């Protein structure tokens, strides 16, 4: 714990935010990640959490891109009547 | 089943108070986890949120396609859907987070640029790394590892490029569940469309066409629970149009 504290305490500037707050936020973020959830939170460093978060967000972006491609292709080939039906149903 | 209504209501009251206690303790636990965000956080995991998003998404996609008035080139086709999806997602956030506001203002900026200068916009995606950032990015070696990674993270999330570390972390904590919901909704929609497309070509066909659509819809519903909502609505419509031919 002391090593983590010393690493982030070196930052200059108007840092009114305490290290504890940052660690708290990082641990909250860790709960969201699918990979590190099972492990105990003490053993994962903040840098590791941030790295995993970056990778995860990149993956999510890529999935959204793939899904949009797929959806645009599907909407072109689907019958216009079917798409209209689905839209009407969803708008109810 | 039919019991004394007075006793029934008192039992129900006791049960509901027990449930309330359980719920309160759980919500207290959740609140202790999310200190500042629980007041304004949006439940991205809820089914209702996802359904609301899906319906708006489909509307927006249809509008975007009709607006272009012709099937766009394959490269930009996905981009239009992506833009619509991001826009609807940002709208669902109701302006409480920076990333959602950034997505919406980016789109407005590019729309205005397009109208004024009348040149073809490259793309409205805010995920392109613009060359301006390299000038502003301070590659200070004194930054710790955590800070450096937080900068990278800030570039990934829209609207958080120059924000300090705790702001970036907060934004990301909201952004990730929103993205996950977006993916779930779009995947369900794609499954539904691909399932019904492979099943039958059009619903106005005769009764023999309907069972194949039903079967494919049932397959889709088995895969993901979110699609069950769509399937139920679809079945209702089938009953209404085809009438006596459809037997649920």
GROMACS .gro file of C-alpha atoms in nm:
model
  340
    1UNK     CA    1   0.000   0.000   0.000
    2UNK     CA    2   0.283   0.239   0.082
    3UNK     CA    3   0.442   0.187  -0.259
    4UNK     CA    4   0.121   0.284  -0.434
    5UNK     CA    5   0.089   0.592  -0.223
    6UNK     CA    6   0.447   0.708  -0.286
    7UNK     CA    7   0.408   0.663  -0.661
    8UNK     CA    8   0.112   0.890  -0.697
    9UNK     CA    9   0.213   1.143  -0.433
   10UNK     CA   10   0.486   1.275  -0.656
   11UNK     CA   11   0.248   1.455  -0.886
   12UNK     CA   12   0.265   1.834  -0.868
   13UNK     CA   13  -0.007   2.087  -0.930
   14UNK     CA   14  -0.343   2.163  -0.771
   15UNK     CA   15  -0.411   1.809  -0.661
   16UNK     CA   16  -0.671   1.855  -0.396
   17UNK     CA   17  -0.793   1.507  -0.473
   18UNK     CA   18  -0.649   1.264  -0.227
   19UNK     CA   19  -0.480   0.943  -0.323
   20UNK     CA   20  -0.743   0.756  -0.130
   21UNK     CA   21  -1.012   0.899  -0.351
   22UNK     CA   22  -0.822   0.798  -0.659
   23UNK     CA   23  -0.767   0.448  -0.527
   24UNK     CA   24  -1.132   0.430  -0.440
   25UNK     CA   25  -1.230   0.525  -0.794
   26UNK     CA   26  -0.985   0.275  -0.937
   27UNK     CA   27  -1.126  -0.003  -0.725
   28UNK     CA   28  -1.476   0.088  -0.836
   29UNK     CA   29  -1.359   0.073  -1.194
   30UNK     CA   30  -1.207  -0.263  -1.128
   31UNK     CA   31  -1.548  -0.398  -1.033
   32UNK     CA   32  -1.669  -0.325  -1.384
   33UNK     CA   33  -1.394  -0.508  -1.564
   34UNK     CA   34  -1.485  -0.862  -1.653
   35UNK     CA   35  -1.138  -1.009  -1.612
   36UNK     CA   36  -1.018  -0.896  -1.277
   37UNK     CA   37  -1.346  -0.934  -1.098
   38UNK     CA   38  -1.270  -1.273  -0.957
   39UNK     CA   39  -0.936  -1.186  -0.810
   40UNK     CA   40  -0.901  -1.007  -0.484
   41UNK     CA   41  -0.870  -0.634  -0.525
   42UNK     CA   42  -0.557  -0.603  -0.314
   43UNK     CA   43  -0.333  -0.777  -0.560
   44UNK     CA   44  -0.406  -0.569  -0.869
   45UNK     CA   45  -0.225  -0.241  -0.909
   46UNK     CA   46  -0.394   0.072  -1.036
   47UNK     CA   47  -0.179   0.081  -1.346
   48UNK     CA   48  -0.288  -0.269  -1.429
   49UNK     CA   49  -0.652  -0.176  -1.379
   50UNK     CA   50  -0.617   0.124  -1.609
   51UNK     CA   51  -0.441  -0.082  -1.869
   52UNK     CA   52  -0.714  -0.344  -1.862
   53UNK     CA   53  -0.974  -0.069  -1.884
   54UNK     CA   54  -0.810   0.075  -2.195
   55UNK     CA   55  -0.803  -0.265  -2.357
   56UNK     CA   56  -1.160  -0.334  -2.259
   57UNK     CA   57  -1.286  -0.004  -2.398
   58UNK     CA   58  -1.100  -0.067  -2.722
   59UNK     CA   59  -1.265  -0.408  -2.744
   60UNK     CA   60  -1.606  -0.259  -2.677
   61UNK     CA   61  -1.553   0.006  -2.945
   62UNK     CA   62  -1.452  -0.259  -3.191
   63UNK     CA   63  -1.759  -0.466  -3.110
   64UNK     CA   64  -1.984  -0.166  -3.160
   65UNK     CA   65  -1.821  -0.101  -3.496
   66UNK     CA   66  -1.868  -0.461  -3.602
   67UNK     CA   67  -2.228  -0.461  -3.487
   68UNK     CA   68  -2.302  -0.139  -3.674
   69UNK     CA   69  -2.158  -0.285  -3.991
   70UNK     CA   70  -2.366  -0.594  -3.944
   71UNK     CA   71  -2.681  -0.399  -3.868
   72UNK     CA   72  -2.641  -0.174  -4.169
   73UNK     CA   73  -2.595  -0.477  -4.391
   74UNK     CA   74  -2.895  -0.650  -4.238
   75UNK     CA   75  -3.117  -0.348  -4.274
   76UNK     CA   76  -3.034  -0.330  -4.642
   77UNK     CA   77  -3.112  -0.690  -4.716
   78UNK     CA   78  -3.411  -0.729  -4.488
   79UNK     CA   79  -3.746  -0.674  -4.644
   80UNK     CA   80  -3.871  -0.325  -4.605
   81UNK     CA   81  -4.198  -0.459  -4.470
   82UNK     CA   82  -4.031  -0.653  -4.191
   83UNK     CA   83  -3.825  -0.360  -4.078
   84UNK     CA   84  -4.132  -0.140  -4.078
   85UNK     CA   85  -4.318  -0.396  -3.872
   86UNK     CA   86  -4.044  -0.417  -3.614
   87UNK     CA   87  -4.024  -0.042  -3.596
   88UNK     CA   88  -4.394  -0.008  -3.542
   89UNK     CA   89  -4.387  -0.270  -3.272
   90UNK     CA   90  -4.104  -0.101  -3.091
   91UNK     CA   91  -4.264   0.236  -3.109
   92UNK     CA   92  -4.574   0.121  -2.925
   93UNK     CA   93  -5.606  -1.892  -0.236
   94UNK     CA   94  -5.919  -1.720  -0.113
   95UNK     CA   95  -5.841  -1.625   0.243
   96UNK     CA   96  -5.939  -1.362   0.489
   97UNK     CA   97  -5.850  -1.034   0.319
   98UNK     CA   98  -5.752  -0.867   0.646
   99UNK     CA   99  -5.509  -1.138   0.744
  100UNK     CA  100  -5.382  -1.151   0.388
  101UNK     CA  101  -5.304  -0.784   0.383
  102UNK     CA  102  -5.124  -0.799   0.717
  103UNK     CA  103  -4.915  -1.092   0.595
  104UNK     CA  104  -4.839  -0.906   0.279
  105UNK     CA  105  -4.741  -0.600   0.479
  106UNK     CA  106  -4.505  -0.809   0.691
  107UNK     CA  107  -4.356  -0.971   0.384
  108UNK     CA  108  -4.319  -0.643   0.204
  109UNK     CA  109  -4.151  -0.487   0.508
  110UNK     CA  110  -3.909  -0.780   0.516
  111UNK     CA  111  -3.840  -0.735   0.147
  112UNK     CA  112  -3.801  -0.364   0.201
  113UNK     CA  113  -3.544  -0.424   0.474
  114UNK     CA  114  -3.349  -0.656   0.246
  115UNK     CA  115  -3.371  -0.411  -0.040
  116UNK     CA  116  -3.270  -0.121   0.181
  117UNK     CA  117  -2.964  -0.301   0.312
  118UNK     CA  118  -2.867  -0.395  -0.040
  119UNK     CA  119  -2.918  -0.045  -0.167
  120UNK     CA  120  -2.719   0.089   0.128
  121UNK     CA  121  -2.440  -0.147   0.032
  122UNK     CA  122  -2.456  -0.027  -0.326
  123UNK     CA  123  -2.461   0.332  -0.215
  124UNK     CA  124  -2.157   0.283   0.000
  125UNK     CA  125  -1.978   0.149  -0.305
  126UNK     CA  126  -2.071   0.436  -0.536
  127UNK     CA  127  -2.029   0.738  -0.318
  128UNK     CA  128  -2.090   1.037  -0.541
  129UNK     CA  129  -2.237   0.877  -0.847
  130UNK     CA  130  -2.538   0.698  -0.708
  131UNK     CA  131  -2.741   1.013  -0.706
  132UNK     CA  132  -2.727   1.074  -1.076
  133UNK     CA  133  -2.613   0.740  -1.215
  134UNK     CA  134  -2.823   0.580  -1.482
  135UNK     CA  135  -2.903   0.210  -1.445
  136UNK     CA  136  -2.742   0.090  -1.763
  137UNK     CA  137  -2.796  -0.269  -1.665
  138UNK     CA  138  -3.172  -0.251  -1.637
  139UNK     CA  139  -3.382  -0.425  -1.897
  140UNK     CA  140  -3.615  -0.127  -1.934
  141UNK     CA  141  -3.324   0.100  -2.020
  142UNK     CA  142  -3.208  -0.140  -2.285
  143UNK     CA  143  -3.551  -0.171  -2.441
  144UNK     CA  144  -3.599   0.203  -2.448
  145UNK     CA  145  -3.261   0.238  -2.612
  146UNK     CA  146  -3.339  -0.032  -2.868
  147UNK     CA  147  -3.659   0.126  -2.985
  148UNK     CA  148  -3.502   0.469  -3.017
  149UNK     CA  149  -3.203   0.317  -3.191
  150UNK     CA  150  -3.415   0.146  -3.453
  151UNK     CA  151  -3.604   0.468  -3.512
  152UNK     CA  152  -3.282   0.662  -3.554
  153UNK     CA  153  -3.129   0.408  -3.786
  154UNK     CA  154  -3.435   0.401  -4.005
  155UNK     CA  155  -3.439   0.779  -4.017
  156UNK     CA  156  -3.072   0.791  -4.108
  157UNK     CA  157  -3.122   0.544  -4.391
  158UNK     CA  158  -3.427   0.721  -4.525
  159UNK     CA  159  -3.247   1.052  -4.505
  160UNK     CA  160  -2.967   0.931  -4.726
  161UNK     CA  161  -3.230   0.814  -4.974
  162UNK     CA  162  -3.003   0.548  -5.117
  163UNK     CA  163  -2.806   0.261  -4.974
  164UNK     CA  164  -2.476   0.412  -4.872
  165UNK     CA  165  -2.143   0.270  -4.977
  166UNK     CA  166  -2.037  -0.027  -4.763
  167UNK     CA  167  -1.761   0.168  -4.597
  168UNK     CA  168  -1.985   0.445  -4.477
  169UNK     CA  169  -2.289   0.224  -4.423
  170UNK     CA  170  -2.164   0.104  -4.088
  171UNK     CA  171  -2.058   0.454  -3.999
  172UNK     CA  172  -2.409   0.589  -4.026
  173UNK     CA  173  -2.538   0.320  -3.793
  174UNK     CA  174  -2.251   0.385  -3.555
  175UNK     CA  175  -2.325   0.754  -3.546
  176UNK     CA  176  -2.692   0.693  -3.481
  177UNK     CA  177  -2.613   0.441  -3.209
  178UNK     CA  178  -2.374   0.678  -3.036
  179UNK     CA  179  -2.617   0.964  -3.062
  180UNK     CA  180  -2.903   0.769  -2.911
  181UNK     CA  181  -2.675   0.636  -2.639
  182UNK     CA  182  -2.560   0.985  -2.553
  183UNK     CA  183  -2.919   1.105  -2.549
  184UNK     CA  184  -3.008   0.825  -2.311
  185UNK     CA  185  -2.748   0.954  -2.069
  186UNK     CA  186  -2.958   1.270  -2.036
  187UNK     CA  187  -2.659   1.500  -2.035
  188UNK     CA  188  -2.531   1.400  -1.695
  189UNK     CA  189  -2.191   1.283  -1.810
  190UNK     CA  190  -1.915   1.451  -2.004
  191UNK     CA  191  -1.878   1.179  -2.262
  192UNK     CA  192  -2.244   1.198  -2.357
  193UNK     CA  193  -2.235   1.575  -2.392
  194UNK     CA  194  -1.915   1.550  -2.594
  195UNK     CA  195  -2.068   1.303  -2.837
  196UNK     CA  196  -2.368   1.526  -2.894
  197UNK     CA  197  -2.171   1.849  -2.933
  198UNK     CA  198  -1.921   1.684  -3.166
  199UNK     CA  199  -2.201   1.584  -3.398
  200UNK     CA  200  -2.345   1.936  -3.392
  201UNK     CA  201  -2.007   2.090  -3.466
  202UNK     CA  202  -1.953   1.872  -3.765
  203UNK     CA  203  -2.303   1.934  -3.891
  204UNK     CA  204  -2.245   2.308  -3.876
  205UNK     CA  205  -1.908   2.274  -4.043
  206UNK     CA  206  -2.067   2.075  -4.320
  207UNK     CA  207  -2.336   2.335  -4.383
  208UNK     CA  208  -2.110   2.636  -4.371
  209UNK     CA  209  -1.811   2.523  -4.566
  210UNK     CA  210  -2.001   2.280  -4.787
  211UNK     CA  211  -1.735   2.020  -4.800
  212UNK     CA  212  -1.778   1.652  -4.743
  213UNK     CA  213  -1.712   1.576  -4.382
  214UNK     CA  214  -1.450   1.313  -4.330
  215UNK     CA  215  -1.646   1.135  -4.066
  216UNK     CA  216  -1.841   1.232  -3.761
  217UNK     CA  217  -1.674   0.976  -3.546
  218UNK     CA  218  -1.512   1.143  -3.251
  219UNK     CA  219  -1.273   0.853  -3.216
  220UNK     CA  220  -1.043   0.975  -3.492
  221UNK     CA  221  -0.718   1.100  -3.347
  222UNK     CA  222  -0.695   1.457  -3.473
  223UNK     CA  223  -0.344   1.596  -3.531
  224UNK     CA  224  -0.407   1.882  -3.286
  225UNK     CA  225  -0.378   1.649  -2.992
  226UNK     CA  226  -0.012   1.571  -3.052
  227UNK     CA  227   0.078   1.935  -2.994
  228UNK     CA  228  -0.117   1.962  -2.673
  229UNK     CA  229  -0.015   1.629  -2.533
  230UNK     CA  230   0.247   1.682  -2.268
  231UNK     CA  231   0.486   1.393  -2.276
  232UNK     CA  232   0.624   1.479  -1.939
  233UNK     CA  233   0.851   1.209  -1.806
  234UNK     CA  234   0.764   1.307  -1.453
  235UNK     CA  235   0.418   1.162  -1.495
  236UNK     CA  236   0.377   0.841  -1.310
  237UNK     CA  237   0.265   0.523  -1.476
  238UNK     CA  238  -0.084   0.569  -1.347
  239UNK     CA  239  -0.101   0.920  -1.488
  240UNK     CA  240   0.023   0.813  -1.826
  241UNK     CA  241  -0.230   0.535  -1.850
  242UNK     CA  242  -0.501   0.772  -1.738
  243UNK     CA  243  -0.409   1.003  -2.026
  244UNK     CA  244  -0.443   0.718  -2.270
  245UNK     CA  245  -0.776   0.629  -2.117
  246UNK     CA  246  -0.887   0.989  -2.140
  247UNK     CA  247  -0.826   0.983  -2.514
  248UNK     CA  248  -1.041   0.677  -2.556
  249UNK     CA  249  -1.344   0.821  -2.382
  250UNK     CA  250  -1.507   1.104  -2.576
  251UNK     CA  251  -1.479   1.442  -2.410
  252UNK     CA  252  -1.219   1.348  -2.154
  253UNK     CA  253  -0.894   1.433  -2.330
  254UNK     CA  254  -0.783   1.711  -2.102
  255UNK     CA  255  -0.960   1.613  -1.785
  256UNK     CA  256  -0.774   1.531  -1.467
  257UNK     CA  257  -0.746   1.180  -1.339
  258UNK     CA  258  -1.044   1.155  -1.101
  259UNK     CA  259  -1.277   1.303  -1.363
  260UNK     CA  260  -1.157   1.054  -1.620
  261UNK     CA  261  -1.212   0.768  -1.379
  262UNK     CA  262  -1.563   0.881  -1.301
  263UNK     CA  263  -1.650   0.920  -1.667
  264UNK     CA  264  -1.514   0.578  -1.748
  265UNK     CA  265  -1.713   0.422  -1.466
  266UNK     CA  266  -2.028   0.541  -1.639
  267UNK     CA  267  -1.909   0.495  -1.994
  268UNK     CA  268  -1.835   0.124  -1.971
  269UNK     CA  269  -2.181   0.009  -1.859
  270UNK     CA  270  -2.333   0.236  -2.124
  271UNK     CA  271  -2.119   0.076  -2.394
  272UNK     CA  272  -2.208  -0.268  -2.269
  273UNK     CA  273  -2.575  -0.186  -2.289
  274UNK     CA  274  -2.529  -0.047  -2.637
  275UNK     CA  275  -2.363  -0.370  -2.744
  276UNK     CA  276  -2.631  -0.587  -2.585
  277UNK     CA  277  -2.910  -0.392  -2.753
  278UNK     CA  278  -2.744  -0.388  -3.093
  279UNK     CA  279  -2.660  -0.755  -3.073
  280UNK     CA  280  -3.017  -0.842  -2.985
  281UNK     CA  281  -3.142  -0.629  -3.270
  282UNK     CA  282  -2.900  -0.790  -3.514
  283UNK     CA  283  -2.996  -1.138  -3.398
  284UNK     CA  284  -3.360  -1.057  -3.439
  285UNK     CA  285  -3.314  -0.915  -3.786
  286UNK     CA  286  -3.090  -1.195  -3.903
  287UNK     CA  287  -3.313  -1.458  -3.750
  288UNK     CA  288  -3.629  -1.329  -3.910
  289UNK     CA  289  -3.452  -1.262  -4.238
  290UNK     CA  290  -3.331  -1.617  -4.269
  291UNK     CA  291  -3.666  -1.757  -4.164
  292UNK     CA  292  -3.897  -1.608  -4.423
  293UNK     CA  293  -3.883  -1.333  -4.675
  294UNK     CA  294  -4.197  -1.139  -4.598
  295UNK     CA  295  -4.467  -1.157  -4.343
  296UNK     CA  296  -4.748  -1.091  -4.586
  297UNK     CA  297  -4.698  -1.439  -4.726
  298UNK     CA  298  -4.946  -1.714  -4.670
  299UNK     CA  299  -4.979  -1.919  -4.360
  300UNK     CA  300  -4.698  -2.153  -4.455
  301UNK     CA  301  -4.457  -1.863  -4.429
  302UNK     CA  302  -4.563  -1.778  -4.078
  303UNK     CA  303  -4.450  -2.092  -3.895
  304UNK     CA  304  -4.098  -2.053  -4.030
  305UNK     CA  305  -4.085  -1.699  -3.902
  306UNK     CA  306  -4.218  -1.816  -3.569
  307UNK     CA  307  -3.956  -2.089  -3.549
  308UNK     CA  308  -3.670  -1.857  -3.625
  309UNK     CA  309  -3.803  -1.605  -3.376
  310UNK     CA  310  -3.821  -1.874  -3.110
  311UNK     CA  311  -3.460  -1.964  -3.185
  312UNK     CA  312  -3.361  -1.605  -3.145
  313UNK     CA  313  -3.551  -1.571  -2.821
  314UNK     CA  314  -3.374  -1.872  -2.679
  315UNK     CA  315  -3.036  -1.713  -2.730
  316UNK     CA  316  -3.073  -1.388  -2.546
  317UNK     CA  317  -3.343  -1.275  -2.308
  318UNK     CA  318  -3.345  -0.922  -2.441
  319UNK     CA  319  -3.481  -1.044  -2.770
  320UNK     CA  320  -3.775  -1.206  -2.597
  321UNK     CA  321  -3.934  -0.866  -2.569
  322UNK     CA  322  -3.913  -0.816  -2.945
  323UNK     CA  323  -4.032  -1.167  -3.010
  324UNK     CA  324  -4.338  -1.125  -2.794
  325UNK     CA  325  -4.430  -0.805  -2.975
  326UNK     CA  326  -4.370  -0.971  -3.308
  327UNK     CA  327  -4.590  -1.264  -3.217
  328UNK     CA  328  -4.864  -1.029  -3.111
  329UNK     CA  329  -4.847  -0.868  -3.453
  330UNK     CA  330  -4.853  -1.203  -3.626
  331UNK     CA  331  -5.168  -1.296  -3.440
  332UNK     CA  332  -5.325  -0.968  -3.535
  333UNK     CA  333  -5.249  -0.981  -3.906
  334UNK     CA  334  -5.278  -1.345  -3.995
  335UNK     CA  335  -5.560  -1.410  -3.756
  336UNK     CA  336  -5.683  -1.764  -3.723
  337UNK     CA  337  -5.388  -1.915  -3.909
  338UNK     CA  338  -5.154  -1.850  -3.623
  339UNK     CA  339  -5.183  -2.081  -3.328
  340UNK     CA  340  -4.953  -1.989  -3.041
   0.00000   0.00000   0.00000
